[in-house]
């Protein structure tokens, strides 16, 4: 049993407490057998609170369990981010029980602590939908792959660096190309269980697009300025034609100037708007605390704290007997 670290394992409920809570019991037993200090974080939405009453006895028997209730509008990947921000462990694991047995997770947690590196689950073969992930990967700062598992293990220092990024929610799902620390992969051999429906796939797409929004806006702004430059050159061309050509169709010059001017105005305005949105996105951050509705906790680390081996010498006065000369 390791006692040199505090381990946080977070599980986000996707299938309901009637399925997730029995799995949490297995996770809690494994953590209790392998780590002296640990916490188990269970995230679910506020609408699922009434279902918890039916499992009150099971919940009471889970050591160091923290139940975090989030608002109805909180997305799945935002819940994962909340879990990492609320975790207090030296090593934090976002765990999907369908990815791997808990025994394998315990082993990888030890590796992450000893090596001080981020570990992400990786499947040896690509599912049939891998081409769509590859397409998204080309437009993103992350390595979007169907082979990437949802389970990821992060030591405290790399986690703090990831959590400070505006793309943290997607960086906790897929390897970031420009991350402040390197991701390392470990093999997962369990078969893929297709449980993500259309809504969750759409949510993942939105997270990828939101994470890459500044990049897309900057590209759009650059294209807008190119259009402005092209419109300006076209205006010069129209002026040159009206000055150098003897026969110009009636109305051509005014039409050309109006077209180039309108295009330059619209493209320039949209470019400035895109740059402004980039600035807004770079300023805005956080907000996860407002998504937490309530927390239920039965954690208690103090009963496992050993007495300090401190001896008082005979010449040292007690604290109450010390005085100032």
mmCIF file with all atom_site columns, N, CA and C in Angstrom, residues 196-248:
data_model
loop_
_atom_site.group_PDB
_atom_site.id
_atom_site.type_symbol
_atom_site.label_atom_id
_atom_site.label_alt_id
_atom_site.label_comp_id
_atom_site.label_asym_id
_atom_site.label_entity_id
_atom_site.label_seq_id
_atom_site.pdbx_PDB_ins_code
_atom_site.Cartn_x
_atom_site.Cartn_y
_atom_site.Cartn_z
_atom_site.occupancy
_atom_site.B_iso_or_equiv
_atom_site.pdbx_formal_charge
_atom_site.auth_seq_id
_atom_site.auth_comp_id
_atom_site.auth_asym_id
_atom_site.auth_atom_id
_atom_site.pdbx_PDB_model_num
ATOM 1   N N  . UNK A 1 196 ? -21.518 6.347  -26.942 1.00 0.00 ? 196 UNK A N  1
ATOM 2   C CA . UNK A 1 196 ? -21.713 7.762  -27.228 1.00 0.00 ? 196 UNK A CA 1
ATOM 3   C C  . UNK A 1 196 ? -22.757 7.918  -28.320 1.00 0.00 ? 196 UNK A C  1
ATOM 4   N N  . UNK A 1 197 ? -23.850 8.600  -27.998 1.00 0.00 ? 197 UNK A N  1
ATOM 5   C CA . UNK A 1 197 ? -24.897 8.847  -28.966 1.00 0.00 ? 197 UNK A CA 1
ATOM 6   C C  . UNK A 1 197 ? -24.624 10.101 -29.775 1.00 0.00 ? 197 UNK A C  1
ATOM 7   N N  . UNK A 1 198 ? -25.639 10.480 -30.555 1.00 0.00 ? 198 UNK A N  1
ATOM 8   C CA . UNK A 1 198 ? -25.473 11.650 -31.419 1.00 0.00 ? 198 UNK A CA 1
ATOM 9   C C  . UNK A 1 198 ? -25.228 12.908 -30.607 1.00 0.00 ? 198 UNK A C  1
ATOM 10  N N  . UNK A 1 199 ? -25.945 13.070 -29.494 1.00 0.00 ? 199 UNK A N  1
ATOM 11  C CA . UNK A 1 199 ? -25.808 14.290 -28.694 1.00 0.00 ? 199 UNK A CA 1
ATOM 12  C C  . UNK A 1 199 ? -24.392 14.433 -28.134 1.00 0.00 ? 199 UNK A C  1
ATOM 13  N N  . UNK A 1 200 ? -23.805 13.307 -27.693 1.00 0.00 ? 200 UNK A N  1
ATOM 14  C CA . UNK A 1 200 ? -22.459 13.391 -27.133 1.00 0.00 ? 200 UNK A CA 1
ATOM 15  C C  . UNK A 1 200 ? -21.413 13.593 -28.219 1.00 0.00 ? 200 UNK A C  1
ATOM 16  N N  . UNK A 1 201 ? -21.628 13.022 -29.387 1.00 0.00 ? 201 UNK A N  1
ATOM 17  C CA . UNK A 1 201 ? -20.704 13.265 -30.498 1.00 0.00 ? 201 UNK A CA 1
ATOM 18  C C  . UNK A 1 201 ? -20.783 14.720 -30.947 1.00 0.00 ? 201 UNK A C  1
ATOM 19  N N  . UNK A 1 202 ? -21.993 15.256 -30.951 1.00 0.00 ? 202 UNK A N  1
ATOM 20  C CA . UNK A 1 202 ? -22.152 16.668 -31.299 1.00 0.00 ? 202 UNK A CA 1
ATOM 21  C C  . UNK A 1 202 ? -21.475 17.551 -30.248 1.00 0.00 ? 202 UNK A C  1
ATOM 22  N N  . UNK A 1 203 ? -21.603 17.165 -28.986 1.00 0.00 ? 203 UNK A N  1
ATOM 23  C CA . UNK A 1 203 ? -20.947 17.907 -27.912 1.00 0.00 ? 203 UNK A CA 1
ATOM 24  C C  . UNK A 1 203 ? -19.431 17.883 -28.068 1.00 0.00 ? 203 UNK A C  1
ATOM 25  N N  . UNK A 1 204 ? -18.888 16.723 -28.429 1.00 0.00 ? 204 UNK A N  1
ATOM 26  C CA . UNK A 1 204 ? -17.445 16.629 -28.658 1.00 0.00 ? 204 UNK A CA 1
ATOM 27  C C  . UNK A 1 204 ? -17.016 17.524 -29.806 1.00 0.00 ? 204 UNK A C  1
ATOM 28  N N  . UNK A 1 205 ? -17.817 17.546 -30.871 1.00 0.00 ? 205 UNK A N  1
ATOM 29  C CA . UNK A 1 205 ? -17.504 18.414 -32.009 1.00 0.00 ? 205 UNK A CA 1
ATOM 30  C C  . UNK A 1 205 ? -17.500 19.875 -31.573 1.00 0.00 ? 205 UNK A C  1
ATOM 31  N N  . UNK A 1 206 ? -18.479 20.267 -30.754 1.00 0.00 ? 206 UNK A N  1
ATOM 32  C CA . UNK A 1 206 ? -18.540 21.643 -30.271 1.00 0.00 ? 206 UNK A CA 1
ATOM 33  C C  . UNK A 1 206 ? -17.335 21.975 -29.397 1.00 0.00 ? 206 UNK A C  1
ATOM 34  N N  . UNK A 1 207 ? -16.916 21.038 -28.561 1.00 0.00 ? 207 UNK A N  1
ATOM 35  C CA . UNK A 1 207 ? -15.748 21.277 -27.711 1.00 0.00 ? 207 UNK A CA 1
ATOM 36  C C  . UNK A 1 207 ? -14.491 21.482 -28.552 1.00 0.00 ? 207 UNK A C  1
ATOM 37  N N  . UNK A 1 208 ? -14.354 20.683 -29.616 1.00 0.00 ? 208 UNK A N  1
ATOM 38  C CA . UNK A 1 208 ? -13.188 20.824 -30.492 1.00 0.00 ? 208 UNK A CA 1
ATOM 39  C C  . UNK A 1 208 ? -13.217 22.177 -31.198 1.00 0.00 ? 208 UNK A C  1
ATOM 40  N N  . UNK A 1 209 ? -14.395 22.568 -31.684 1.00 0.00 ? 209 UNK A N  1
ATOM 41  C CA . UNK A 1 209 ? -14.501 23.850 -32.381 1.00 0.00 ? 209 UNK A CA 1
ATOM 42  C C  . UNK A 1 209 ? -14.300 25.020 -31.425 1.00 0.00 ? 209 UNK A C  1
ATOM 43  N N  . UNK A 1 210 ? -14.843 24.905 -30.203 1.00 0.00 ? 210 UNK A N  1
ATOM 44  C CA . UNK A 1 210 ? -14.658 25.971 -29.223 1.00 0.00 ? 210 UNK A CA 1
ATOM 45  C C  . UNK A 1 210 ? -13.191 26.104 -28.822 1.00 0.00 ? 210 UNK A C  1
ATOM 46  N N  . UNK A 1 211 ? -12.526 24.962 -28.658 1.00 0.00 ? 211 UNK A N  1
ATOM 47  C CA . UNK A 1 211 ? -11.111 25.007 -28.293 1.00 0.00 ? 211 UNK A CA 1
ATOM 48  C C  . UNK A 1 211 ? -10.276 25.639 -29.398 1.00 0.00 ? 211 UNK A C  1
ATOM 49  N N  . UNK A 1 212 ? -10.671 25.425 -30.639 1.00 0.00 ? 212 UNK A N  1
ATOM 50  C CA . UNK A 1 212 ? -9.926  25.979 -31.761 1.00 0.00 ? 212 UNK A CA 1
ATOM 51  C C  . UNK A 1 212 ? -10.472 27.294 -32.274 1.00 0.00 ? 212 UNK A C  1
ATOM 52  N N  . UNK A 1 213 ? -11.453 27.883 -31.543 1.00 0.00 ? 213 UNK A N  1
ATOM 53  C CA . UNK A 1 213 ? -12.096 29.115 -32.015 1.00 0.00 ? 213 UNK A CA 1
ATOM 54  C C  . UNK A 1 213 ? -11.102 30.246 -32.265 1.00 0.00 ? 213 UNK A C  1
ATOM 55  N N  . UNK A 1 214 ? -10.175 30.545 -31.348 1.00 0.00 ? 214 UNK A N  1
ATOM 56  C CA . UNK A 1 214 ? -9.215  31.623 -31.639 1.00 0.00 ? 214 UNK A CA 1
ATOM 57  C C  . UNK A 1 214 ? -8.407  31.363 -32.907 1.00 0.00 ? 214 UNK A C  1
ATOM 58  N N  . UNK A 1 215 ? -8.030  30.112 -33.102 1.00 0.00 ? 215 UNK A N  1
ATOM 59  C CA . UNK A 1 215 ? -7.254  29.775 -34.298 1.00 0.00 ? 215 UNK A CA 1
ATOM 60  C C  . UNK A 1 215 ? -8.083  30.002 -35.556 1.00 0.00 ? 215 UNK A C  1
ATOM 61  N N  . UNK A 1 216 ? -9.362  29.562 -35.536 1.00 0.00 ? 216 UNK A N  1
ATOM 62  C CA . UNK A 1 216 ? -10.216 29.741 -36.700 1.00 0.00 ? 216 UNK A CA 1
ATOM 63  C C  . UNK A 1 216 ? -10.496 31.216 -36.961 1.00 0.00 ? 216 UNK A C  1
ATOM 64  N N  . UNK A 1 217 ? -10.708 31.984 -35.900 1.00 0.00 ? 217 UNK A N  1
ATOM 65  C CA . UNK A 1 217 ? -10.999 33.402 -36.051 1.00 0.00 ? 217 UNK A CA 1
ATOM 66  C C  . UNK A 1 217 ? -9.793  34.154 -36.614 1.00 0.00 ? 217 UNK A C  1
ATOM 67  N N  . UNK A 1 218 ? -8.602  33.789 -36.158 1.00 0.00 ? 218 UNK A N  1
ATOM 68  C CA . UNK A 1 218 ? -7.400  34.429 -36.700 1.00 0.00 ? 218 UNK A CA 1
ATOM 69  C C  . UNK A 1 218 ? -7.239  34.115 -38.185 1.00 0.00 ? 218 UNK A C  1
ATOM 70  N N  . UNK A 1 219 ? -7.521  32.861 -38.566 1.00 0.00 ? 219 UNK A N  1
ATOM 71  C CA . UNK A 1 219 ? -7.447  32.492 -39.977 1.00 0.00 ? 219 UNK A CA 1
ATOM 72  C C  . UNK A 1 219 ? -8.482  33.262 -40.784 1.00 0.00 ? 219 UNK A C  1
ATOM 73  N N  . UNK A 1 220 ? -9.685  33.379 -40.212 1.00 0.00 ? 220 UNK A N  1
ATOM 74  C CA . UNK A 1 220 ? -10.739 34.123 -40.899 1.00 0.00 ? 220 UNK A CA 1
ATOM 75  C C  . UNK A 1 220 ? -10.358 35.590 -41.048 1.00 0.00 ? 220 UNK A C  1
ATOM 76  N N  . UNK A 1 221 ? -9.761  36.165 -39.997 1.00 0.00 ? 221 UNK A N  1
ATOM 77  C CA . UNK A 1 221 ? -9.327  37.558 -40.065 1.00 0.00 ? 221 UNK A CA 1
ATOM 78  C C  . UNK A 1 221 ? -8.274  37.756 -41.152 1.00 0.00 ? 221 UNK A C  1
ATOM 79  N N  . UNK A 1 222 ? -7.334  36.813 -41.237 1.00 0.00 ? 222 UNK A N  1
ATOM 80  C CA . UNK A 1 222 ? -6.296  36.902 -42.271 1.00 0.00 ? 222 UNK A CA 1
ATOM 81  C C  . UNK A 1 222 ? -6.909  36.830 -43.669 1.00 0.00 ? 222 UNK A C  1
ATOM 82  N N  . UNK A 1 223 ? -7.873  35.926 -43.855 1.00 0.00 ? 223 UNK A N  1
ATOM 83  C CA . UNK A 1 223 ? -8.538  35.831 -45.153 1.00 0.00 ? 223 UNK A CA 1
ATOM 84  C C  . UNK A 1 223 ? -9.307  37.108 -45.465 1.00 0.00 ? 223 UNK A C  1
ATOM 85  N N  . UNK A 1 224 ? -9.919  37.691 -44.412 1.00 0.00 ? 224 UNK A N  1
ATOM 86  C CA . UNK A 1 224 ? -10.648 38.938 -44.606 1.00 0.00 ? 224 UNK A CA 1
ATOM 87  C C  . UNK A 1 224 ? -9.752  40.061 -45.081 1.00 0.00 ? 224 UNK A C  1
ATOM 88  N N  . UNK A 1 225 ? -8.569  40.159 -44.489 1.00 0.00 ? 225 UNK A N  1
ATOM 89  C CA . UNK A 1 225 ? -7.640  41.201 -44.907 1.00 0.00 ? 225 UNK A CA 1
ATOM 90  C C  . UNK A 1 225 ? -7.117  40.944 -46.323 1.00 0.00 ? 225 UNK A C  1
ATOM 91  N N  . UNK A 1 226 ? -6.993  39.681 -46.712 1.00 0.00 ? 226 UNK A N  1
ATOM 92  C CA . UNK A 1 226 ? -6.622  39.383 -48.089 1.00 0.00 ? 226 UNK A CA 1
ATOM 93  C C  . UNK A 1 226 ? -7.699  39.842 -49.062 1.00 0.00 ? 226 UNK A C  1
ATOM 94  N N  . UNK A 1 227 ? -8.961  39.651 -48.671 1.00 0.00 ? 227 UNK A N  1
ATOM 95  C CA . UNK A 1 227 ? -10.063 40.124 -49.512 1.00 0.00 ? 227 UNK A CA 1
ATOM 96  C C  . UNK A 1 227 ? -10.045 41.643 -49.613 1.00 0.00 ? 227 UNK A C  1
ATOM 97  N N  . UNK A 1 228 ? -9.747  42.314 -48.491 1.00 0.00 ? 228 UNK A N  1
ATOM 98  C CA . UNK A 1 228 ? -9.632  43.777 -48.512 1.00 0.00 ? 228 UNK A CA 1
ATOM 99  C C  . UNK A 1 228 ? -8.530  44.209 -49.486 1.00 0.00 ? 228 UNK A C  1
ATOM 100 N N  . UNK A 1 229 ? -7.394  43.540 -49.416 1.00 0.00 ? 229 UNK A N  1
ATOM 101 C CA . UNK A 1 229 ? -6.291  43.871 -50.323 1.00 0.00 ? 229 UNK A CA 1
ATOM 102 C C  . UNK A 1 229 ? -6.702  43.635 -51.778 1.00 0.00 ? 229 UNK A C  1
ATOM 103 N N  . UNK A 1 230 ? -7.384  42.510 -52.035 1.00 0.00 ? 230 UNK A N  1
ATOM 104 C CA . UNK A 1 230 ? -7.831  42.239 -53.400 1.00 0.00 ? 230 UNK A CA 1
ATOM 105 C C  . UNK A 1 230 ? -8.839  43.265 -53.886 1.00 0.00 ? 230 UNK A C  1
ATOM 106 N N  . UNK A 1 231 ? -9.742  43.684 -53.005 1.00 0.00 ? 231 UNK A N  1
ATOM 107 C CA . UNK A 1 231 ? -10.730 44.706 -53.387 1.00 0.00 ? 231 UNK A CA 1
ATOM 108 C C  . UNK A 1 231 ? -10.055 46.037 -53.682 1.00 0.00 ? 231 UNK A C  1
ATOM 109 N N  . UNK A 1 232 ? -9.043  46.374 -52.908 1.00 0.00 ? 232 UNK A N  1
ATOM 110 C CA . UNK A 1 232 ? -8.314  47.625 -53.142 1.00 0.00 ? 232 UNK A CA 1
ATOM 111 C C  . UNK A 1 232 ? -7.600  47.589 -54.492 1.00 0.00 ? 232 UNK A C  1
ATOM 112 N N  . UNK A 1 233 ? -6.956  46.469 -54.796 1.00 0.00 ? 233 UNK A N  1
ATOM 113 C CA . UNK A 1 233 ? -6.287  46.330 -56.095 1.00 0.00 ? 233 UNK A CA 1
ATOM 114 C C  . UNK A 1 233 ? -7.291  46.412 -57.240 1.00 0.00 ? 233 UNK A C  1
ATOM 115 N N  . UNK A 1 234 ? -8.480  45.842 -57.013 1.00 0.00 ? 234 UNK A N  1
ATOM 116 C CA . UNK A 1 234 ? -9.504  45.901 -58.059 1.00 0.00 ? 234 UNK A CA 1
ATOM 117 C C  . UNK A 1 234 ? -9.973  47.339 -58.276 1.00 0.00 ? 234 UNK A C  1
ATOM 118 N N  . UNK A 1 235 ? -10.014 48.123 -57.211 1.00 0.00 ? 235 UNK A N  1
ATOM 119 C CA . UNK A 1 235 ? -10.381 49.539 -57.340 1.00 0.00 ? 235 UNK A CA 1
ATOM 120 C C  . UNK A 1 235 ? -9.341  50.284 -58.168 1.00 0.00 ? 235 UNK A C  1
ATOM 121 N N  . UNK A 1 236 ? -8.062  50.011 -57.900 1.00 0.00 ? 236 UNK A N  1
ATOM 122 C CA . UNK A 1 236 ? -7.001  50.633 -58.701 1.00 0.00 ? 236 UNK A CA 1
ATOM 123 C C  . UNK A 1 236 ? -7.100  50.213 -60.173 1.00 0.00 ? 236 UNK A C  1
ATOM 124 N N  . UNK A 1 237 ? -7.440  48.955 -60.375 1.00 0.00 ? 237 UNK A N  1
ATOM 125 C CA . UNK A 1 237 ? -7.605  48.464 -61.754 1.00 0.00 ? 237 UNK A CA 1
ATOM 126 C C  . UNK A 1 237 ? -8.742  49.210 -62.454 1.00 0.00 ? 237 UNK A C  1
ATOM 127 N N  . UNK A 1 238 ? -9.840  49.414 -61.734 1.00 0.00 ? 238 UNK A N  1
ATOM 128 C CA . UNK A 1 238 ? -10.971 50.126 -62.336 1.00 0.00 ? 238 UNK A CA 1
ATOM 129 C C  . UNK A 1 238 ? -10.604 51.560 -62.665 1.00 0.00 ? 238 UNK A C  1
ATOM 130 N N  . UNK A 1 239 ? -9.861  52.218 -61.786 1.00 0.00 ? 239 UNK A N  1
ATOM 131 C CA . UNK A 1 239 ? -9.425  53.597 -62.048 1.00 0.00 ? 239 UNK A CA 1
ATOM 132 C C  . UNK A 1 239 ? -8.490  53.631 -63.248 1.00 0.00 ? 239 UNK A C  1
ATOM 133 N N  . UNK A 1 240 ? -7.564  52.657 -63.341 1.00 0.00 ? 240 UNK A N  1
ATOM 134 C CA . UNK A 1 240 ? -6.637  52.602 -64.467 1.00 0.00 ? 240 UNK A CA 1
ATOM 135 C C  . UNK A 1 240 ? -7.382  52.389 -65.774 1.00 0.00 ? 240 UNK A C  1
ATOM 136 N N  . UNK A 1 241 ? -8.398  51.550 -65.740 1.00 0.00 ? 241 UNK A N  1
ATOM 137 C CA . UNK A 1 241 ? -9.179  51.297 -66.957 1.00 0.00 ? 241 UNK A CA 1
ATOM 138 C C  . UNK A 1 241 ? -9.895  52.553 -67.414 1.00 0.00 ? 241 UNK A C  1
ATOM 139 N N  . UNK A 1 242 ? -10.526 53.283 -66.485 1.00 0.00 ? 242 UNK A N  1
ATOM 140 C CA . UNK A 1 242 ? -11.285 54.475 -66.876 1.00 0.00 ? 242 UNK A CA 1
ATOM 141 C C  . UNK A 1 242 ? -10.375 55.596 -67.374 1.00 0.00 ? 242 UNK A C  1
ATOM 142 N N  . UNK A 1 243 ? -9.093  55.581 -66.922 1.00 0.00 ? 243 UNK A N  1
ATOM 143 C CA . UNK A 1 243 ? -8.154  56.608 -67.337 1.00 0.00 ? 243 UNK A CA 1
ATOM 144 C C  . UNK A 1 243 ? -7.448  56.265 -68.647 1.00 0.00 ? 243 UNK A C  1
ATOM 145 N N  . UNK A 1 244 ? -7.215  54.982 -68.884 1.00 0.00 ? 244 UNK A N  1
ATOM 146 C CA . UNK A 1 244 ? -6.390  54.572 -70.016 1.00 0.00 ? 244 UNK A CA 1
ATOM 147 C C  . UNK A 1 244 ? -7.185  54.066 -71.203 1.00 0.00 ? 244 UNK A C  1
ATOM 148 N N  . UNK A 1 245 ? -8.372  53.596 -70.974 1.00 0.00 ? 245 UNK A N  1
ATOM 149 C CA . UNK A 1 245 ? -9.182  53.066 -72.083 1.00 0.00 ? 245 UNK A CA 1
ATOM 150 C C  . UNK A 1 245 ? -10.090 54.150 -72.633 1.00 0.00 ? 245 UNK A C  1
ATOM 151 N N  . UNK A 1 246 ? -10.239 54.141 -73.953 1.00 0.00 ? 246 UNK A N  1
ATOM 152 C CA . UNK A 1 246 ? -11.115 55.130 -74.590 1.00 0.00 ? 246 UNK A CA 1
ATOM 153 C C  . UNK A 1 246 ? -12.578 54.729 -74.522 1.00 0.00 ? 246 UNK A C  1
ATOM 154 N N  . UNK A 1 247 ? -12.818 53.469 -74.683 1.00 0.00 ? 247 UNK A N  1
ATOM 155 C CA . UNK A 1 247 ? -14.210 53.016 -74.712 1.00 0.00 ? 247 UNK A CA 1
ATOM 156 C C  . UNK A 1 247 ? -14.447 52.055 -73.545 1.00 0.00 ? 247 UNK A C  1
ATOM 157 N N  . UNK A 1 248 ? -15.211 52.533 -72.595 1.00 0.00 ? 248 UNK A N  1
ATOM 158 C CA . UNK A 1 248 ? -15.600 51.732 -71.430 1.00 0.00 ? 248 UNK A CA 1
ATOM 159 C C  . UNK A 1 248 ? -17.119 51.718 -71.358 1.00 0.00 ? 248 UNK A C  1
#
